[in-house]
Structures are given as structure tokens and as C-alpha cells.
Amino acid sequence: MDKNQETKQDETKEEQESSENVIKEDNENIKEDELIKELEKKDNEIEELNDRFLRLQADFMNYKNRVEKDKENVYTHATEDIMNQLLPILDNFERALDNMDNEDSFYKGVKMIYDQILDVLKKNGLKEIQCEGEPFDPNFHHAVFAEECEDREEGTILEILQKGYMLNDKVIRPSMVKVVK
């Protein structure tokens, strides 16, 4: 073989190696691009899952707060209902006590029972609306009678006809009153 042929063969070999290197680089670039695309896809999936998790967590917290609020509302409504049923009993006890002899042992027994009931109701949030001598407020009072009175200012409450009560700062029964006209 002569030198020319050898040189041509070497050149052909070099070209072949060079083209093989180019092919290898292209394959590596393609693999890198595929890996990058795959990583981007996985990152997007992770981001979506994270968003779903955060929304689910927020929904759960909202649900938990709603259930707690509903539970509190049920308790408040039930307490208010029971209080409204017991108020006429308190009124009857007061009428009975007003018409009994204070020295009598029967009076003392009834008074003890009345005081116990009143104490239990107060511990559960019941408060009497104090209003005699106070200015009339339609949020707390219900005017049944109006009477002229020279020595009192107009709109002042003269007499309580039926006590009013509040349960935890909510009026459950307004006071029925007589007002100065």
C-alpha cells in the first residue's frame, strides 16, 4: 500500500470516528433533553400535588371550623330553648313567693328551691334585665302601658310587669314594662 492510500484510510477513519463522536454527542444531547423534559414533567406533577394538598388542607380546616361552629350553635339553641321553657316556672315561683308568709317553713323551702333553680340558670348564662327607673330601650323592653307621671322624665320605666332575661348577651325575653308618657 502506498502512502496515499494509507493517508486516505487514516482520513476516512478519522472522519468515521468524528462522525461517530458527533452521533454520540447528538445521542447524549437527546438523552439530556429527554431527561430535562422528564424532570420538568415531574416538577409540574409535584407542584400540582402540592397545590392539591394545600387546597385539601384548607378545605379540612374550613370543615373543622364549620363543624365546631355548628356544634356551638346547636348547644346555644338547645340552651336557649330550655331557658325559655323554664322562664314561666320562675315566674310562677316568684308569684307563689310573693303571696306566702315569709316566716313559714314552707315559704323557706320553696325559696330554697327557687334560689337553686335560679343559681343553675345563672351559671348557664341567664341574666335578669334590670330596668326599673331606667330609660326605656326597645331592644330590652316591651312597653305594655304608658302612664303620666309628673315627677319622672318621659320614657322612664315605672314598673316591671314581667321580668326580662338575657342569655349570654342575647335577649331571650324582653321585660314587659309600664313607661312614663
mmCIF file of C-alpha atoms in Angstrom:
data_model
loop_
_atom_site.group_PDB
_atom_site.id
_atom_site.type_symbol
_atom_site.label_atom_id
_atom_site.label_comp_id
_atom_site.label_asym_id
_atom_site.label_seq_id
_atom_site.Cartn_x
_atom_site.Cartn_y
_atom_site.Cartn_z
ATOM 1 C CA MET A 1 0.000 0.000 0.000
ATOM 2 C CA ASP A 2 1.241 3.281 -0.715
ATOM 3 C CA LYS A 3 1.307 6.294 1.449
ATOM 4 C CA ASN A 4 -1.578 7.979 -0.254
ATOM 5 C CA GLN A 5 -3.850 5.112 0.380
ATOM 6 C CA GLU A 6 -2.724 4.958 3.943
ATOM 7 C CA THR A 7 -3.391 8.649 4.416
ATOM 8 C CA LYS A 8 -6.815 8.266 2.811
ATOM 9 C CA GLN A 9 -7.596 5.374 5.070
ATOM 10 C CA ASP A 10 -6.464 7.375 8.089
ATOM 11 C CA GLU A 11 -8.581 10.288 6.964
ATOM 12 C CA THR A 12 -11.548 8.009 6.433
ATOM 13 C CA LYS A 13 -11.016 6.532 9.847
ATOM 14 C CA GLU A 14 -10.790 9.973 11.381
ATOM 15 C CA GLU A 15 -13.933 11.074 9.556
ATOM 16 C CA GLN A 16 -15.683 7.948 10.700
ATOM 17 C CA GLU A 17 -14.570 8.479 14.296
ATOM 18 C CA SER A 18 -15.542 12.123 14.053
ATOM 19 C CA SER A 19 -18.984 11.274 12.754
ATOM 20 C CA GLU A 20 -19.331 8.594 15.450
ATOM 21 C CA ASN A 21 -18.412 11.238 18.040
ATOM 22 C CA VAL A 22 -20.975 13.617 16.578
ATOM 23 C CA ILE A 23 -23.591 10.857 16.704
ATOM 24 C CA LYS A 24 -22.627 10.067 20.292
ATOM 25 C CA GLU A 25 -22.878 13.763 21.234
ATOM 26 C CA ASP A 26 -26.247 14.021 19.493
ATOM 27 C CA ASN A 27 -27.481 10.931 21.339
ATOM 28 C CA GLU A 28 -26.223 12.367 24.624
ATOM 29 C CA ASN A 29 -27.904 15.712 23.860
ATOM 30 C CA ILE A 30 -31.142 13.917 23.026
ATOM 31 C CA LYS A 31 -30.906 11.947 26.264
ATOM 32 C CA GLU A 32 -30.196 15.158 28.205
ATOM 33 C CA ASP A 33 -33.197 16.878 26.568
ATOM 34 C CA GLU A 34 -35.386 13.895 27.386
ATOM 35 C CA LEU A 35 -34.140 13.929 30.981
ATOM 36 C CA ILE A 36 -34.763 17.666 31.271
ATOM 37 C CA LYS A 37 -38.272 17.230 29.864
ATOM 38 C CA GLU A 38 -38.893 14.334 32.245
ATOM 39 C CA LEU A 39 -37.626 16.398 35.200
ATOM 40 C CA GLU A 40 -39.832 19.349 34.196
ATOM 41 C CA LYS A 41 -42.804 16.983 33.946
ATOM 42 C CA LYS A 42 -42.042 15.565 37.409
ATOM 43 C CA ASP A 43 -41.640 19.099 38.824
ATOM 44 C CA ASN A 44 -45.051 20.044 37.392
ATOM 45 C CA GLU A 45 -46.600 16.918 38.904
ATOM 46 C CA ILE A 46 -45.051 17.726 42.286
ATOM 47 C CA GLU A 47 -46.327 21.297 42.064
ATOM 48 C CA GLU A 48 -49.851 20.094 41.177
ATOM 49 C CA LEU A 49 -49.845 17.571 44.018
ATOM 50 C CA ASN A 50 -48.607 20.212 46.438
ATOM 51 C CA ASP A 51 -51.391 22.603 45.333
ATOM 52 C CA ARG A 52 -53.985 19.842 45.741
ATOM 53 C CA PHE A 53 -52.597 19.049 49.184
ATOM 54 C CA LEU A 54 -52.766 22.702 50.264
ATOM 55 C CA ARG A 55 -56.350 23.039 48.978
ATOM 56 C CA LEU A 56 -57.343 19.826 50.719
ATOM 57 C CA GLN A 57 -55.757 21.034 53.938
ATOM 58 C CA ALA A 58 -57.600 24.382 53.677
ATOM 59 C CA ASP A 59 -60.889 22.576 52.952
ATOM 60 C CA PHE A 60 -60.359 20.391 56.000
ATOM 61 C CA MET A 61 -59.678 23.409 58.227
ATOM 62 C CA ASN A 62 -62.833 25.106 56.886
ATOM 63 C CA TYR A 63 -64.816 21.928 57.521
ATOM 64 C CA LYS A 64 -63.426 21.637 61.041
ATOM 65 C CA ASN A 65 -64.291 25.277 61.829
ATOM 66 C CA ARG A 66 -67.796 24.874 60.344
ATOM 67 C CA VAL A 67 -68.461 21.735 62.394
ATOM 68 C CA GLU A 68 -67.235 23.488 65.549
ATOM 69 C CA LYS A 69 -69.463 26.494 64.836
ATOM 70 C CA ASP A 70 -72.461 24.226 64.104
ATOM 71 C CA LYS A 71 -71.840 22.351 67.339
ATOM 72 C CA GLU A 72 -71.721 25.615 69.264
ATOM 73 C CA ASN A 73 -74.929 26.813 67.561
ATOM 74 C CA VAL A 74 -76.730 23.576 68.460
ATOM 75 C CA TYR A 75 -75.623 23.915 72.084
ATOM 76 C CA THR A 76 -76.652 27.587 72.224
ATOM 77 C CA HIS A 77 -80.013 26.889 70.591
ATOM 78 C CA ALA A 78 -80.722 23.969 72.935
ATOM 79 C CA THR A 79 -79.765 26.044 75.982
ATOM 80 C CA GLU A 80 -81.942 28.927 74.821
ATOM 81 C CA ASP A 81 -84.856 26.566 74.225
ATOM 82 C CA ILE A 82 -84.585 25.071 77.725
ATOM 83 C CA MET A 83 -84.259 28.526 79.293
ATOM 84 C CA ASN A 84 -87.405 29.721 77.505
ATOM 85 C CA GLN A 85 -89.297 26.701 78.830
ATOM 86 C CA LEU A 86 -88.106 27.346 82.393
ATOM 87 C CA LEU A 87 -88.876 31.096 82.498
ATOM 88 C CA PRO A 88 -92.646 30.626 83.136
ATOM 89 C CA ILE A 89 -91.752 28.272 86.017
ATOM 90 C CA LEU A 90 -89.545 31.010 87.517
ATOM 91 C CA ASP A 91 -92.433 33.475 87.142
ATOM 92 C CA ASN A 92 -94.768 31.076 88.968
ATOM 93 C CA PHE A 93 -92.253 30.577 91.769
ATOM 94 C CA GLU A 94 -91.971 34.361 92.175
ATOM 95 C CA ARG A 95 -95.760 34.751 92.270
ATOM 96 C CA ALA A 96 -96.006 31.966 94.853
ATOM 97 C CA LEU A 97 -93.283 33.541 96.995
ATOM 98 C CA ASP A 98 -94.947 36.980 96.779
ATOM 99 C CA ASN A 99 -98.218 35.522 98.110
ATOM 100 C CA MET A 100 -96.810 33.474 101.006
ATOM 101 C CA ASP A 101 -95.996 34.290 104.608
ATOM 102 C CA ASN A 102 -92.229 34.919 104.915
ATOM 103 C CA GLU A 103 -91.929 33.269 108.344
ATOM 104 C CA ASP A 104 -93.466 29.992 107.224
ATOM 105 C CA SER A 105 -91.141 26.952 106.829
ATOM 106 C CA PHE A 106 -92.969 26.051 103.602
ATOM 107 C CA TYR A 107 -92.005 29.502 102.253
ATOM 108 C CA LYS A 108 -88.369 28.882 103.202
ATOM 109 C CA GLY A 109 -88.367 25.503 101.394
ATOM 110 C CA VAL A 110 -89.928 26.966 98.248
ATOM 111 C CA LYS A 111 -87.477 29.899 98.395
ATOM 112 C CA MET A 112 -84.531 27.468 98.630
ATOM 113 C CA ILE A 113 -85.748 25.563 95.561
ATOM 114 C CA TYR A 114 -86.289 28.841 93.666
ATOM 115 C CA ASP A 115 -82.786 30.046 94.595
ATOM 116 C CA GLN A 116 -81.232 26.746 93.466
ATOM 117 C CA ILE A 117 -83.008 26.845 90.105
ATOM 118 C CA LEU A 118 -82.034 30.488 89.626
ATOM 119 C CA ASP A 119 -78.411 29.713 90.542
ATOM 120 C CA VAL A 120 -78.213 26.857 87.987
ATOM 121 C CA LEU A 121 -79.725 29.058 85.287
ATOM 122 C CA LYS A 122 -77.304 31.914 86.069
ATOM 123 C CA LYS A 123 -74.336 29.535 85.878
ATOM 124 C CA ASN A 124 -75.535 28.625 82.374
ATOM 125 C CA GLY A 125 -75.618 32.255 81.205
ATOM 126 C CA LEU A 126 -79.061 33.547 82.218
ATOM 127 C CA LYS A 127 -79.159 37.185 83.399
ATOM 128 C CA GLU A 128 -82.128 39.236 84.517
ATOM 129 C CA ILE A 129 -82.613 42.542 82.687
ATOM 130 C CA GLN A 130 -82.522 45.288 85.323
ATOM 131 C CA CYS A 131 -84.779 48.099 84.213
ATOM 132 C CA GLU A 132 -86.881 49.799 86.922
ATOM 133 C CA GLY A 133 -86.152 53.555 86.885
ATOM 134 C CA GLU A 134 -84.052 53.159 83.723
ATOM 135 C CA PRO A 135 -84.825 54.795 80.345
ATOM 136 C CA PHE A 136 -86.952 52.681 78.008
ATOM 137 C CA ASP A 137 -84.924 50.741 75.408
ATOM 138 C CA PRO A 138 -86.920 48.799 72.785
ATOM 139 C CA ASN A 139 -84.025 46.339 72.452
ATOM 140 C CA PHE A 140 -84.563 45.159 76.038
ATOM 141 C CA HIS A 141 -88.078 46.267 76.977
ATOM 142 C CA HIS A 142 -91.615 45.840 75.723
ATOM 143 C CA ALA A 143 -93.886 48.727 76.754
ATOM 144 C CA VAL A 144 -97.344 47.442 77.686
ATOM 145 C CA PHE A 145 -98.722 50.535 79.433
ATOM 146 C CA ALA A 146 -97.927 54.229 79.373
ATOM 147 C CA GLU A 147 -98.850 56.422 82.328
ATOM 148 C CA GLU A 148 -98.490 60.128 83.041
ATOM 149 C CA CYS A 149 -96.205 60.945 85.935
ATOM 150 C CA GLU A 150 -95.165 64.472 86.954
ATOM 151 C CA ASP A 151 -92.077 63.572 88.988
ATOM 152 C CA ARG A 152 -90.447 61.278 86.370
ATOM 153 C CA GLU A 153 -88.915 62.003 82.962
ATOM 154 C CA GLU A 154 -90.714 60.796 79.830
ATOM 155 C CA GLY A 155 -89.591 57.342 78.661
ATOM 156 C CA THR A 156 -88.583 56.203 82.150
ATOM 157 C CA ILE A 157 -89.721 52.767 83.256
ATOM 158 C CA LEU A 158 -92.181 52.982 86.164
ATOM 159 C CA GLU A 159 -92.954 49.351 86.834
ATOM 160 C CA ILE A 160 -91.884 45.889 85.688
ATOM 161 C CA LEU A 161 -94.892 43.733 84.821
ATOM 162 C CA GLN A 162 -92.846 40.699 83.745
ATOM 163 C CA LYS A 163 -89.106 40.265 84.154
ATOM 164 C CA GLY A 164 -86.961 40.080 81.046
ATOM 165 C CA TYR A 165 -83.956 37.835 80.650
ATOM 166 C CA MET A 166 -80.795 37.613 78.579
ATOM 167 C CA LEU A 167 -78.821 34.508 77.725
ATOM 168 C CA ASN A 168 -75.145 35.224 77.047
ATOM 169 C CA ASP A 169 -75.803 38.837 75.931
ATOM 170 C CA LYS A 170 -78.821 37.892 73.792
ATOM 171 C CA VAL A 171 -82.311 38.943 74.841
ATOM 172 C CA ILE A 172 -84.452 35.814 75.049
ATOM 173 C CA ARG A 173 -87.411 37.574 76.664
ATOM 174 C CA PRO A 174 -87.789 41.369 76.850
ATOM 175 C CA SER A 175 -89.083 42.943 80.049
ATOM 176 C CA MET A 176 -92.775 43.889 79.940
ATOM 177 C CA VAL A 177 -92.919 47.363 81.483
ATOM 178 C CA LYS A 178 -95.051 50.387 82.282
ATOM 179 C CA VAL A 179 -93.476 53.606 80.942
ATOM 180 C CA VAL A 180 -93.895 57.312 81.693
ATOM 181 C CA LYS A 181 -95.645 59.114 78.871
#
